[in-house]
Coordinates of C-alpha atoms in Angstrom, one line a residue:
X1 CA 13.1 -15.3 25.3
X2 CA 15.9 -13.1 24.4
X3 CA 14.6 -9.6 24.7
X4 CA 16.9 -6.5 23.1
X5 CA 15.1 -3.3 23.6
X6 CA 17.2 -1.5 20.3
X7 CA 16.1 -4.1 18.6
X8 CA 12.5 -3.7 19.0
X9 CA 12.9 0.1 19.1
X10 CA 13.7 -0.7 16.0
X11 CA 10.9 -3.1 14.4
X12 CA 8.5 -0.1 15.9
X13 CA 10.3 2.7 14.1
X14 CA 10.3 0.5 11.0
X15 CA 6.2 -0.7 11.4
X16 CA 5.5 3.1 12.2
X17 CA 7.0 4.1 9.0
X18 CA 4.9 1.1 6.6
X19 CA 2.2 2.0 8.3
X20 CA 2.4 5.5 6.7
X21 CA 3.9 4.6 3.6
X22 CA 1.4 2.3 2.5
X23 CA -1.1 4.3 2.6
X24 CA 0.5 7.4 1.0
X25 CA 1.1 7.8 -2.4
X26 CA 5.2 8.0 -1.7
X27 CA 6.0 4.2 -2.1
X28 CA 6.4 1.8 1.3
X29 CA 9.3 -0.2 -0.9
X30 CA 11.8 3.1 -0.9
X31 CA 11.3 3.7 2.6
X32 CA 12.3 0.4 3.4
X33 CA 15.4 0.4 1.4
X34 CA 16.7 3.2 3.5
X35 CA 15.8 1.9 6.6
X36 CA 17.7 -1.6 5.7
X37 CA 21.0 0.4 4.8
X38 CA 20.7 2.8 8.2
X39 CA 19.5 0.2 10.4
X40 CA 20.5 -3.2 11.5
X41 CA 18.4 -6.0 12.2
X42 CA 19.7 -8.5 14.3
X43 CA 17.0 -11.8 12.7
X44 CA 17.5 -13.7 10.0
X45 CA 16.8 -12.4 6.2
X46 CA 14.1 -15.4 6.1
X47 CA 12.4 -13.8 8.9
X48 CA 12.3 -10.5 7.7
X49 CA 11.1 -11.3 4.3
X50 CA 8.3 -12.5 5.7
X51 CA 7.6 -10.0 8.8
X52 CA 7.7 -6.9 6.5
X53 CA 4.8 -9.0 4.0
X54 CA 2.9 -9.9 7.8
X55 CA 2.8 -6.5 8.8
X56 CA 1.5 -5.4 5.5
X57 CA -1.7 -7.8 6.4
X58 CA -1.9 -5.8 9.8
X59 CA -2.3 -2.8 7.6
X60 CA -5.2 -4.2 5.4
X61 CA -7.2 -5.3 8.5
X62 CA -6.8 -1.5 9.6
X63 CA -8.8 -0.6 6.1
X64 CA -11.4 -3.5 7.1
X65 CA -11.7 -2.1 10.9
X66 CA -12.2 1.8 9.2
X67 CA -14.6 0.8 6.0
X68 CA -16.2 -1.8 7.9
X69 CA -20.0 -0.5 7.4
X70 CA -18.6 0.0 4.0
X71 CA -17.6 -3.0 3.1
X72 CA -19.6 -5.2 5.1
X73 CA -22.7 -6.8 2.8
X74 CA -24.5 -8.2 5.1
X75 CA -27.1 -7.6 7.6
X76 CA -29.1 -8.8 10.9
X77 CA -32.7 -7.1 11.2
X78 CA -35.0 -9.6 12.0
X79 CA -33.6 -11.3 9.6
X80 CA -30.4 -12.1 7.3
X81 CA -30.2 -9.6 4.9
X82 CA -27.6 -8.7 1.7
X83 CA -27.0 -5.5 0.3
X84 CA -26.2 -5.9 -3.2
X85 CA -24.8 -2.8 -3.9
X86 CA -22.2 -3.8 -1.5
X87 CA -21.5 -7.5 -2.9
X88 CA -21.1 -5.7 -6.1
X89 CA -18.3 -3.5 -4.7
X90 CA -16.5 -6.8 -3.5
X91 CA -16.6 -8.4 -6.8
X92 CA -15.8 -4.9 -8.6
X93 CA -12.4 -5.1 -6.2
X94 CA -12.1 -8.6 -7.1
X95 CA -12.2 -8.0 -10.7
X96 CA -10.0 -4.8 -10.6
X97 CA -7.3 -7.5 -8.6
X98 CA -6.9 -9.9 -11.5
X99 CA -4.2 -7.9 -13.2
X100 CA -2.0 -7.2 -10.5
X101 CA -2.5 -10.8 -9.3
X102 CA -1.4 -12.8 -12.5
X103 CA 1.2 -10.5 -13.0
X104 CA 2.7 -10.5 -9.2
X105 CA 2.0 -14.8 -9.8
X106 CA 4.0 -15.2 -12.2
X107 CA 7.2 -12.5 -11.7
X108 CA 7.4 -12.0 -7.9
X109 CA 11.3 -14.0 -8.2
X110 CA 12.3 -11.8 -11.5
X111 CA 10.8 -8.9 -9.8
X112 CA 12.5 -9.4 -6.3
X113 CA 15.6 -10.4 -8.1
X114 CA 16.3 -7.9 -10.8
X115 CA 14.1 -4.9 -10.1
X116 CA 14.5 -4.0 -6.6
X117 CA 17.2 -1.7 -7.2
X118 CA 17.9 1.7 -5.5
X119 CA 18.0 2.9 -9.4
X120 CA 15.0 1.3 -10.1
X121 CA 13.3 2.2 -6.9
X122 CA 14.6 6.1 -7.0
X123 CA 13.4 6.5 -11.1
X124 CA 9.6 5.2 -10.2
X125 CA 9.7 7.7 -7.1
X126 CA 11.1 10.7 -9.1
X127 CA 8.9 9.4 -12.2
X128 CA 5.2 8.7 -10.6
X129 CA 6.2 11.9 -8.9
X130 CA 6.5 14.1 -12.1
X131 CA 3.4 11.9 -13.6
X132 CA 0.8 13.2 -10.3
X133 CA 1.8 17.3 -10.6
X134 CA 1.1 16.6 -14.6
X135 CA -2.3 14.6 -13.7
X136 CA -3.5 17.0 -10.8
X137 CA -2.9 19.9 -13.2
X138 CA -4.9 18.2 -15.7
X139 CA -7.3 17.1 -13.1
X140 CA -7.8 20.5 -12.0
X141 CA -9.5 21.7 -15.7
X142 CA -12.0 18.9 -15.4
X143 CA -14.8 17.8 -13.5
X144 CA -15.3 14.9 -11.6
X145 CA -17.6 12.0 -12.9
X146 CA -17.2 9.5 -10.2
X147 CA -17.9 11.0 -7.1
X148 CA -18.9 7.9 -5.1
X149 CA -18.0 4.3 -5.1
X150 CA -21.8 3.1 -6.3
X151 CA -20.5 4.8 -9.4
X152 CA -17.9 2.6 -10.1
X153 CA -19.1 0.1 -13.2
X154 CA -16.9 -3.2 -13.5
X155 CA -14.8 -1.7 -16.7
X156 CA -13.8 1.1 -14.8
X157 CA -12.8 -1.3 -11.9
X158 CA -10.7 -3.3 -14.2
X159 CA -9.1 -0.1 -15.8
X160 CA -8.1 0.7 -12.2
X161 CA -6.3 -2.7 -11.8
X162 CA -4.5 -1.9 -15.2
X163 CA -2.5 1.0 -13.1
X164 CA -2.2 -1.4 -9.9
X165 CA -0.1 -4.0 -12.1
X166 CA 1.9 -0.9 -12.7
X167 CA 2.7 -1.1 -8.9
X168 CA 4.6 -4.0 -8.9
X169 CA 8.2 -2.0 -10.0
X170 CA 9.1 -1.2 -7.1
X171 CA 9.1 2.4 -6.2
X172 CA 6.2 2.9 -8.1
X173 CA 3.2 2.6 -4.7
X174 CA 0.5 1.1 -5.2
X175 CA -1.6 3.4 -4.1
X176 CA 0.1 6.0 -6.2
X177 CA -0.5 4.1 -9.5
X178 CA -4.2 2.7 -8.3
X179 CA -4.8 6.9 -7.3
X180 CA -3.2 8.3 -10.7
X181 CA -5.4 6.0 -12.4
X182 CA -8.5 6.7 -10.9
X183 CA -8.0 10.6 -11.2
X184 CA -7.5 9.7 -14.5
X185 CA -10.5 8.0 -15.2
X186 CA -12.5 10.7 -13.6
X187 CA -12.8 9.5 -10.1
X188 CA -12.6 12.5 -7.5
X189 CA -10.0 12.0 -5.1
X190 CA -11.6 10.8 -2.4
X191 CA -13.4 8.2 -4.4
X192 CA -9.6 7.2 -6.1
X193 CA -8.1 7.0 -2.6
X194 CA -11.1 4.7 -1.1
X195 CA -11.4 2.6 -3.8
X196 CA -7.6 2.4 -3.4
X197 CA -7.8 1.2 0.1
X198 CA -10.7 -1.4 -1.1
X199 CA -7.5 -3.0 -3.2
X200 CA -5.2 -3.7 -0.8
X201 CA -7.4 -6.3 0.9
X202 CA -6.5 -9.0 -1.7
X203 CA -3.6 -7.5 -3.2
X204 CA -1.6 -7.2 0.4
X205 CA -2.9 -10.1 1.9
X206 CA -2.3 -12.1 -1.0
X207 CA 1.4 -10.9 -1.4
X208 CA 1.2 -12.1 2.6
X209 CA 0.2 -15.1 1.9
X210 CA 2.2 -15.8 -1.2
X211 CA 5.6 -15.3 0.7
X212 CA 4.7 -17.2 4.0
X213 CA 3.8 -20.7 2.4
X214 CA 7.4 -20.0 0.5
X215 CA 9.4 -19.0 3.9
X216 CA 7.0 -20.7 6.5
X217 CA 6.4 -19.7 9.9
X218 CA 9.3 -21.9 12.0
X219 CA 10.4 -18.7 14.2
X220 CA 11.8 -18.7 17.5
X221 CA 9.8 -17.1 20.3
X222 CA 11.2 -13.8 20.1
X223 CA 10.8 -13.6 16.2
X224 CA 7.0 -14.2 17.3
X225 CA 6.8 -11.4 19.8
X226 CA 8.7 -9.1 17.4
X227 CA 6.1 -10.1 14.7
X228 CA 3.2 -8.8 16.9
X229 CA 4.3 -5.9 17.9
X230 CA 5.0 -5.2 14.3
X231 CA 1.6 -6.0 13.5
X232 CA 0.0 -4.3 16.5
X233 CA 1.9 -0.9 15.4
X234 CA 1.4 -1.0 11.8
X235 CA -2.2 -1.5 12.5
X236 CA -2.7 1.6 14.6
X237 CA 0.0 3.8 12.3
X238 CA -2.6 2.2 9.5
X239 CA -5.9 3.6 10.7
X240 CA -4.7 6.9 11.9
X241 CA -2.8 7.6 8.3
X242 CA -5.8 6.5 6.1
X243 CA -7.9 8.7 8.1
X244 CA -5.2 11.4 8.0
X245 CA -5.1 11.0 4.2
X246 CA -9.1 11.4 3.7
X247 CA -9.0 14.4 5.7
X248 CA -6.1 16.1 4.0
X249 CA -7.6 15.5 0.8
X250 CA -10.5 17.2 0.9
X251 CA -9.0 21.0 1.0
X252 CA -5.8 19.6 -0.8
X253 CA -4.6 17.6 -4.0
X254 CA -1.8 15.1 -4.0
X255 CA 0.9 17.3 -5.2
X256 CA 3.0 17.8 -1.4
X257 CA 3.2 13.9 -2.1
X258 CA 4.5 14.3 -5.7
X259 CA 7.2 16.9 -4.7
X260 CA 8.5 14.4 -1.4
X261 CA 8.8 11.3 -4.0
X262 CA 11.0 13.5 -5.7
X263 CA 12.9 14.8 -3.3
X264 CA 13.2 11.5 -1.6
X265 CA 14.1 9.6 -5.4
X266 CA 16.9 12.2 -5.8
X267 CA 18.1 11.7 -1.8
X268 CA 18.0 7.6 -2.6
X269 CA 20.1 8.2 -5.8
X270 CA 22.4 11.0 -4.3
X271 CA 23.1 8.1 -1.3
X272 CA 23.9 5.5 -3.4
X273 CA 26.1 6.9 -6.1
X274 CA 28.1 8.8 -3.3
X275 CA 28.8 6.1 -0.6

């Protein structure tokens, strides 16, 4: 097996930066575009279309490891038993997946093809960022209804996966739109940003799945090792930013986020128009 140390300094740099992106509301799809123009990869584009969507799924089983007693509905004491509050949570994700799903079924080649632009990608950033300082300043007026995920009714759920199918422009974050929703909807932030976690489950490991039975996994042995480490770094990067984020939020409000998409929209636009 070939082994280039650059080379995997490089897959850890870029597996440290999704697994703080995708959690943050600041959009893992621009990040990634700058990386790709600073830094070069030495596999294929086959591989890597499918290593970025594999290391996503490393991410989601970091919200699994950290929710765990959350999301786990079932339990052993002297006996199997269910807790229905907690099957309903897993059909309230389910249900809030459906719109995001059909539409990322049905236009993930248009979408890819024609709307993965740094334009695109630098408008949703500067855009969503603008939309967060207006909904924060709103938020701030109100009180919060839906202060705890047992709260959460099925219509609310499905409202929530109205903003996720927003997600799929690239740019956007899919936490971003999933959050902006919930505050909108009354959620508190904690609440918005759990619940927002709870999404990526199917949403990231069915994009994962989606792109790996239309590459396939034929990879040579050091596309494998580069593929776990990948997935070994995203995962911790993963745990340690979601628990970051539920920390900062509770003596903050997303607007640092808003003003770095911005800044970061503006950089991606100034880059491009210049070089």
């Amino acid at each position: 097996m070939d082994f280039d140390l650059l080379e995997l300094l490089r897959v850890i740099f870029l597996s440290i930066v999704q697994g703080i992106t995708e959690w943050l509301p600041v959009s893992s799809t621009g990040h990634m575009l700058l990386i790709e123009e600073f830094l070069e990869f030495s596999h294929s584009e086959e591989f890597w279309s499918v290593f970025v969507v594999v290391i996503q799924l490393a991410s989601v089983m970091a919200v699994v490891t950290t929710f765990f007693k959350q999301l786990n509905p079932f339990k052993l004491k002297g006996g199997f038993e269910a807790d229905i509050d907690k099957i309903h949570l897993w059909f309230k994700i389910i249900v809030a997946s459906i719109p995001a799903g059909i539409v990322g079924i049905y236009f993930d080649d248009f979408i890819e093809s024609y709307l993965g632009t740094p334009t695109i990608i630098a408008a949703m950033l500067i855009f969503y960022g603008i939309i967060f300082i207006v909904v924060e300043n709103i938020n701030s007026k109100k009180t919060d209804r839906v202060k705890t995920l047992p709260q959460i009714n099925y219509r609310l759920a499905f409202m929530v996966g109205i903003f996720q199918m927003l997600a799929v422009i690239p740019g956007t974050s899919r936490s971003g739109a999933t959050i902006i929703g919930g505050l909108l909807l009354g959620m508190s932030r904690k609440t918005a940003a759990e619940f927002t976690f709870f999404l990526a489950i199917p949403a990231m490991a069915g994009a994962s799945l989606l792109r790996i039975t239309r590459v396939g996994l034929d990879f040579t042995q050091a596309e494998w090792f580069t593929m776990i480490i990948g997935c070994i770094t995203a995962f911790l990067v993963s745990v340690i930013t979601i628990k970051f984020l539920l920390s900062f939020i509770k003596r903050n409000n997303f607007k640092p986020f808003a003003y770095y998409r911005i800044l970061l929209g503006i950089a991606i636009l100034a880059f491009f128009f210049f070089m």
